[in-house]
């Protein structure tokens, strides 16, 4: 008999996700997004997101089970995002996960959201090499990580964003350019008709004296806004601006990631997170990895953005590693740093992390 079937629940932002994983194999997953409800505000509204999770959680769990041909009684463990994310949104997912785990009498595992993005790749390409380099690029996070055993070992941060993440830069510049929310896909679409060399946008933190693996995109965002302001009274060449911005972001991300692989002697780069779906980030990373003799792995597009399958994947790894389940008073940590894949914050001001 194999490992138990793990139900994963994700509710950290505006996607409600449920996924089912067993022995590293994805059995089914469903995502409900409230993005359209937030679009008119130009960003995620926490209260709207929380209410949407309340409405969507039960249906997505049921649909994921139906997709996999399973019933609730087949679940042997539950994994849930406990941070980081929007406080109310996280609470909805945790409450639902606790209820299911308690009703079934199965263990519950708290999972760090970003570790979920890392684990998403295993559902397509199998176990992560030990070690591997991971570039996480999402709306709120840009990090370069050295990962060994995801379920057991601490995660080493080589560099993180000092201000705006790459996804935030896309969202904010898209608004300036008059493009819809979310900005990342809108920038990507507009860039297809533009010239990536049309605007000489800066490449932040790429100088010889800069932190080699840190990221900063606020200056790039400002440069794009100033460029747009310079066209006041004239038609803004949005396609050229989008292509040039996208090229700058992709250049910085991939340049630093490939350099880190070379310095640390790592032969595999894994690119994950919502911005990993960006066409230029993917193509430039592939080009530079190929030239450097580095294997590149990227999850399928459907697993790049937030989903329950990635949380189930971490839960499955924790179960197979013999990790301790979460305590009964496990809570959330909306600003939790990524140190371990398991994230078991507890209430009453107790220490926020229990390592696997």
Coordinates of C-alpha atoms in Angstrom, one line a residue:
X1 CA 0.0 0.0 0.0
X2 CA 1.4 3.4 -0.9
X3 CA 1.3 6.7 0.9
X4 CA -2.0 8.3 1.8
X5 CA -3.8 10.7 -0.6
X6 CA -3.1 14.3 0.5
X7 CA -5.7 17.0 0.0
X8 CA -4.1 20.4 -0.4
X9 CA -5.9 23.7 0.2
X10 CA -4.7 27.1 -1.0
X11 CA -6.4 30.4 -0.1
X12 CA -3.6 32.9 0.4
X13 CA -4.8 35.5 -2.1
X14 CA -7.5 35.6 -4.7
X15 CA -7.5 31.9 -5.9
X16 CA -9.2 29.2 -4.0
X17 CA -7.5 25.9 -4.8
X18 CA -7.9 22.3 -3.9
X19 CA -5.6 19.5 -5.1
X20 CA -5.0 15.8 -4.5
X21 CA -1.6 14.2 -4.6
X22 CA -0.3 10.8 -3.8
X23 CA 3.3 9.6 -4.1
X24 CA 4.3 12.6 -6.1
X25 CA 1.5 12.1 -8.6
X26 CA -1.2 14.7 -9.2
X27 CA -4.7 13.1 -9.1
X28 CA -6.8 16.2 -9.6
X29 CA -7.0 19.9 -8.9
X30 CA -9.4 22.7 -9.3
X31 CA -9.0 26.5 -8.9
X32 CA -11.7 29.2 -8.5
X33 CA -10.5 32.7 -8.9
X34 CA -12.1 36.0 -7.7
X35 CA -9.8 38.0 -10.0
X36 CA -12.6 39.5 -12.0
X37 CA -14.2 41.0 -8.8
X38 CA -10.9 42.7 -8.0
X39 CA -10.1 44.0 -11.5
X40 CA -12.2 47.1 -11.2
X41 CA -10.2 48.1 -8.2
X42 CA -6.8 47.6 -9.8
X43 CA -5.7 45.1 -7.2
X44 CA -6.8 42.5 -4.7
X45 CA -9.3 43.7 -2.1
X46 CA -8.8 41.5 1.1
X47 CA -12.5 41.5 2.2
X48 CA -13.7 40.5 -1.3
X49 CA -11.1 37.7 -1.5
X50 CA -12.1 36.3 1.9
X51 CA -15.8 36.2 1.0
X52 CA -15.0 34.5 -2.3
X53 CA -13.0 31.8 -0.5
X54 CA -16.0 31.2 1.8
X55 CA -18.2 30.6 -1.2
X56 CA -15.7 28.6 -3.2
X57 CA -13.9 26.3 -0.8
X58 CA -16.4 23.5 -0.5
X59 CA -17.2 23.4 -4.3
X60 CA -13.5 23.3 -5.3
X61 CA -12.8 20.4 -2.9
X62 CA -15.8 18.5 -4.2
X63 CA -14.9 19.1 -7.8
X64 CA -11.3 18.0 -7.3
X65 CA -12.5 14.8 -5.7
X66 CA -14.9 14.2 -8.6
X67 CA -12.1 14.9 -11.1
X68 CA -9.9 12.3 -9.4
X69 CA -12.8 9.8 -9.0
X70 CA -12.4 9.9 -5.2
X71 CA -14.6 10.5 -2.2
X72 CA -13.9 12.5 1.0
X73 CA -13.2 9.2 2.9
X74 CA -10.2 8.4 0.6
X75 CA -8.2 11.4 2.0
X76 CA -5.5 10.3 4.3
X77 CA -3.9 13.7 5.2
X78 CA -4.7 17.4 4.7
X79 CA -2.2 20.2 3.8
X80 CA -3.1 23.9 3.9
X81 CA -1.3 27.2 3.3
X82 CA -0.7 28.9 6.7
X83 CA 1.3 31.8 5.3
X84 CA 2.3 34.2 3.9
X85 CA -0.8 35.9 2.4
X86 CA -3.9 37.9 3.3
X87 CA -4.9 37.2 6.9
X88 CA -8.6 36.7 6.3
X89 CA -8.1 34.6 3.2
X90 CA -5.6 32.3 5.0
X91 CA -8.1 31.9 7.9
X92 CA -10.8 30.7 5.6
X93 CA -8.6 28.0 4.1
X94 CA -7.2 26.9 7.5
X95 CA -10.6 26.7 9.1
X96 CA -11.8 24.5 6.2
X97 CA -8.7 22.3 6.3
X98 CA -9.0 21.9 10.1
X99 CA -12.7 20.9 9.7
X100 CA -11.9 18.2 7.1
X101 CA -8.9 16.8 9.0
X102 CA -10.9 16.7 12.3
X103 CA -13.9 15.1 10.7
X104 CA -11.8 12.4 8.9
X105 CA -9.4 11.9 11.8
X106 CA -6.4 12.5 9.6
X107 CA -3.2 14.6 10.2
X108 CA -3.0 18.2 9.2
X109 CA 0.1 19.9 7.8
X110 CA 0.7 23.6 7.6
X111 CA 2.6 24.6 4.4
X112 CA 4.5 27.7 3.4
X113 CA 3.0 29.2 0.3
X114 CA 6.3 29.7 -1.5
X115 CA 7.4 26.2 -0.7
X116 CA 4.3 25.2 -2.6
X117 CA 5.4 27.0 -5.7
X118 CA 8.7 25.1 -5.5
X119 CA 7.0 21.8 -5.1
X120 CA 4.6 22.5 -8.0
X121 CA 7.4 21.5 -10.4
X122 CA 7.7 18.0 -8.9
X123 CA 4.2 17.2 -10.2
X124 CA 5.4 17.6 -13.8
X125 CA 9.1 16.7 -13.7
X126 CA 9.5 14.4 -10.6
X127 CA 11.7 14.9 -7.5
X128 CA 13.9 18.0 -7.3
X129 CA 17.6 17.5 -7.7
X130 CA 19.6 17.9 -4.6
X131 CA 20.8 20.6 -4.7
X132 CA 18.9 22.8 -7.2
X133 CA 18.6 26.6 -7.7
X134 CA 15.1 28.0 -7.5
X135 CA 14.0 31.3 -8.8
X136 CA 10.6 32.3 -7.3
X137 CA 8.9 35.1 -9.2
X138 CA 5.4 36.1 -8.3
X139 CA 3.2 39.1 -7.6
X140 CA 4.6 39.7 -4.1
X141 CA 7.8 37.7 -4.1
X142 CA 11.1 37.5 -6.0
X143 CA 13.7 35.2 -4.5
X144 CA 16.7 33.2 -5.5
X145 CA 17.0 30.1 -3.3
X146 CA 19.3 27.1 -2.9
X147 CA 17.2 24.1 -2.2
X148 CA 18.3 20.7 -1.0
X149 CA 15.7 18.3 0.5
X150 CA 12.6 20.5 0.4
X151 CA 10.8 18.4 3.1
X152 CA 13.7 18.2 5.6
X153 CA 16.3 20.9 5.0
X154 CA 16.3 24.6 5.6
X155 CA 15.9 26.7 2.5
X156 CA 18.9 29.0 1.8
X157 CA 18.1 32.5 0.6
X158 CA 20.8 33.8 -1.8
X159 CA 18.8 36.9 -2.5
X160 CA 15.4 38.5 -2.2
X161 CA 13.7 41.6 -3.5
X162 CA 14.5 44.7 -1.5
X163 CA 11.3 46.5 -2.5
X164 CA 8.8 45.8 -5.3
X165 CA 8.7 42.2 -6.6
X166 CA 8.7 41.6 -10.4
X167 CA 5.0 40.9 -10.4
X168 CA 4.3 44.1 -8.5
X169 CA 6.3 46.0 -11.1
X170 CA 4.3 44.6 -13.9
X171 CA 1.0 45.4 -12.2
X172 CA 1.9 49.0 -11.3
X173 CA 3.4 49.8 -14.7
X174 CA 0.4 48.2 -16.5
X175 CA -1.9 50.7 -14.7
X176 CA 0.3 53.6 -15.8
X177 CA 0.3 52.3 -19.4
X178 CA -3.5 52.0 -19.3
X179 CA -3.5 48.2 -19.4
X180 CA -5.9 46.1 -17.4
X181 CA -5.3 44.2 -14.1
X182 CA -3.6 41.8 -13.6
X183 CA -0.7 43.5 -15.2
X184 CA 1.6 40.6 -15.9
X185 CA -0.5 38.9 -18.5
X186 CA -1.5 42.3 -20.0
X187 CA 2.2 43.4 -20.3
X188 CA 3.0 40.0 -21.9
X189 CA 0.2 40.4 -24.5
X190 CA 1.1 44.0 -25.3
X191 CA 4.8 43.2 -25.6
X192 CA 4.2 40.8 -28.5
X193 CA 3.7 43.8 -30.9
X194 CA 6.6 45.8 -29.5
X195 CA 10.3 46.3 -29.8
X196 CA 12.2 45.2 -26.6
X197 CA 15.1 47.5 -27.6
X198 CA 12.9 50.6 -28.1
X199 CA 13.4 52.0 -24.5
X200 CA 16.6 51.7 -22.6
X201 CA 15.1 50.9 -19.2
X202 CA 17.6 50.3 -16.4
X203 CA 18.7 46.9 -15.1
X204 CA 18.5 47.3 -11.3
X205 CA 21.2 45.9 -9.0
X206 CA 23.4 44.5 -11.8
X207 CA 26.5 46.6 -11.1
X208 CA 29.8 45.1 -9.9
X209 CA 29.4 46.6 -6.4
X210 CA 25.7 45.6 -6.0
X211 CA 24.4 42.7 -4.0
X212 CA 24.9 39.9 -6.6
X213 CA 21.6 38.1 -6.0
X214 CA 19.3 40.7 -4.5
X215 CA 16.5 42.2 -6.6
X216 CA 14.9 45.6 -6.8
X217 CA 12.2 46.7 -9.2
X218 CA 10.9 49.9 -7.7
X219 CA 13.4 52.0 -9.7
X220 CA 12.5 50.2 -12.9
X221 CA 8.8 50.9 -12.2
X222 CA 9.6 54.6 -11.7
X223 CA 11.6 54.7 -14.9
X224 CA 8.7 53.3 -16.8
X225 CA 6.3 55.8 -15.2
X226 CA 8.6 58.7 -16.1
X227 CA 8.9 57.4 -19.7
X228 CA 5.1 57.3 -19.9
X229 CA 4.8 60.8 -18.5
X230 CA 7.2 62.0 -21.1
X231 CA 4.6 61.2 -23.7
X232 CA 1.9 63.6 -22.3
X233 CA -0.3 64.9 -25.1
X234 CA 1.0 62.2 -27.5
X235 CA 0.0 58.7 -28.1
X236 CA 1.9 56.3 -25.8
X237 CA 3.7 53.5 -27.7
X238 CA 2.4 50.9 -25.2
X239 CA 3.7 47.9 -27.1
X240 CA 7.3 49.2 -27.2
X241 CA 7.1 50.2 -23.5
X242 CA 5.7 46.8 -22.5
X243 CA 8.3 44.9 -24.5
X244 CA 11.2 47.0 -23.2
X245 CA 9.9 46.6 -19.6
X246 CA 9.5 42.9 -19.9
X247 CA 12.9 42.5 -21.4
X248 CA 14.5 44.4 -18.5
X249 CA 12.8 42.3 -15.9
X250 CA 13.6 39.0 -17.7
X251 CA 17.2 40.1 -18.2
X252 CA 17.8 40.8 -14.5
X253 CA 16.0 37.7 -13.3
X254 CA 17.7 35.3 -15.6
X255 CA 21.2 36.9 -15.4
X256 CA 21.3 36.6 -11.7
X257 CA 19.8 33.1 -11.6
X258 CA 22.3 31.7 -14.1
X259 CA 25.2 33.4 -12.3
X260 CA 24.1 31.8 -9.0
X261 CA 24.0 28.3 -10.6
X262 CA 27.6 28.8 -11.9
X263 CA 28.9 30.2 -8.6
X264 CA 27.4 27.4 -6.5
X265 CA 28.0 24.6 -8.9
X266 CA 24.3 23.7 -9.4
X267 CA 23.2 22.1 -12.6
X268 CA 19.4 22.7 -12.4
X269 CA 17.5 25.9 -12.3
X270 CA 13.8 25.7 -11.4
X271 CA 11.7 28.8 -12.2
X272 CA 8.4 29.0 -10.4
X273 CA 5.6 31.4 -9.4
X274 CA 3.1 33.4 -11.4
X275 CA 5.6 35.4 -13.4
X276 CA 7.2 32.1 -14.5
X277 CA 4.3 32.1 -16.9
X278 CA 5.7 35.2 -18.6
X279 CA 6.7 34.2 -22.1
X280 CA 9.9 36.3 -22.2
X281 CA 11.1 35.2 -18.8
X282 CA 10.7 31.6 -19.9
X283 CA 12.3 32.0 -23.3
X284 CA 15.3 34.0 -22.0
X285 CA 15.8 31.6 -19.1
X286 CA 15.8 28.7 -21.5
X287 CA 18.3 30.4 -23.8
X288 CA 20.7 31.3 -21.1
X289 CA 20.5 28.0 -19.4
X290 CA 21.1 26.2 -22.6
X291 CA 24.2 28.3 -23.2
X292 CA 25.5 27.6 -19.7
X293 CA 24.8 23.9 -19.8
X294 CA 22.1 24.2 -17.1
X295 CA 19.0 22.1 -17.0
X296 CA 15.9 24.3 -16.7
X297 CA 12.6 23.2 -15.2
X298 CA 9.4 25.2 -15.2
X299 CA 6.0 23.9 -14.1
X300 CA 3.1 23.9 -16.6
X301 CA 1.3 27.2 -16.9
X302 CA -1.6 25.9 -14.9
X303 CA 0.6 25.1 -11.9
X304 CA 2.6 28.4 -12.0
X305 CA -0.1 30.5 -10.5
X306 CA -1.6 29.8 -7.0
X307 CA -3.3 26.4 -6.7
X308 CA -4.1 23.6 -4.3
X309 CA -2.0 21.0 -6.1
X310 CA 1.2 22.6 -5.1
X311 CA 0.2 22.6 -1.4
X312 CA -0.8 19.0 -1.7
X313 CA 2.6 18.3 -3.2
X314 CA 4.3 19.7 -0.2
X315 CA 2.0 17.8 2.1
X316 CA 2.8 14.6 0.2
X317 CA 6.6 15.2 0.6
X318 CA 6.1 15.9 4.4
X319 CA 4.1 12.8 4.9
X320 CA 6.7 10.6 3.1
X321 CA 9.5 12.3 5.0
X322 CA 7.9 11.4 8.3
X323 CA 7.4 15.0 9.3
X324 CA 5.3 15.8 12.4
X325 CA 1.8 17.1 11.7
X326 CA 0.7 20.5 12.8
X327 CA -0.4 21.0 16.4
X328 CA -4.1 21.4 17.2
X329 CA -3.6 25.2 17.7
X330 CA -1.9 25.8 14.4
X331 CA -2.7 29.3 13.2
X332 CA -1.5 31.5 10.3
X333 CA 1.4 33.8 9.8
X334 CA 0.6 36.4 7.0
X335 CA 4.2 37.6 6.7
X336 CA 6.0 34.3 7.4
X337 CA 9.6 34.1 6.0
X338 CA 10.5 31.1 4.0
X339 CA 12.7 28.9 6.1
X340 CA 11.2 25.5 5.9
X341 CA 8.4 23.9 3.7
X342 CA 6.4 23.1 6.9
X343 CA 4.9 26.2 8.5
X344 CA 3.1 25.6 11.8
X345 CA 2.6 28.9 13.6
X346 CA 0.7 28.7 16.9
X347 CA -1.4 31.1 18.8
X348 CA -0.7 33.2 21.9
X349 CA 2.6 34.5 20.6
X350 CA 4.4 31.2 20.6
X351 CA 7.3 30.6 18.1
X352 CA 6.1 30.8 14.6
X353 CA 7.8 27.9 12.9
X354 CA 8.1 24.2 13.6
X355 CA 10.5 22.6 11.2
X356 CA 9.9 19.3 9.5

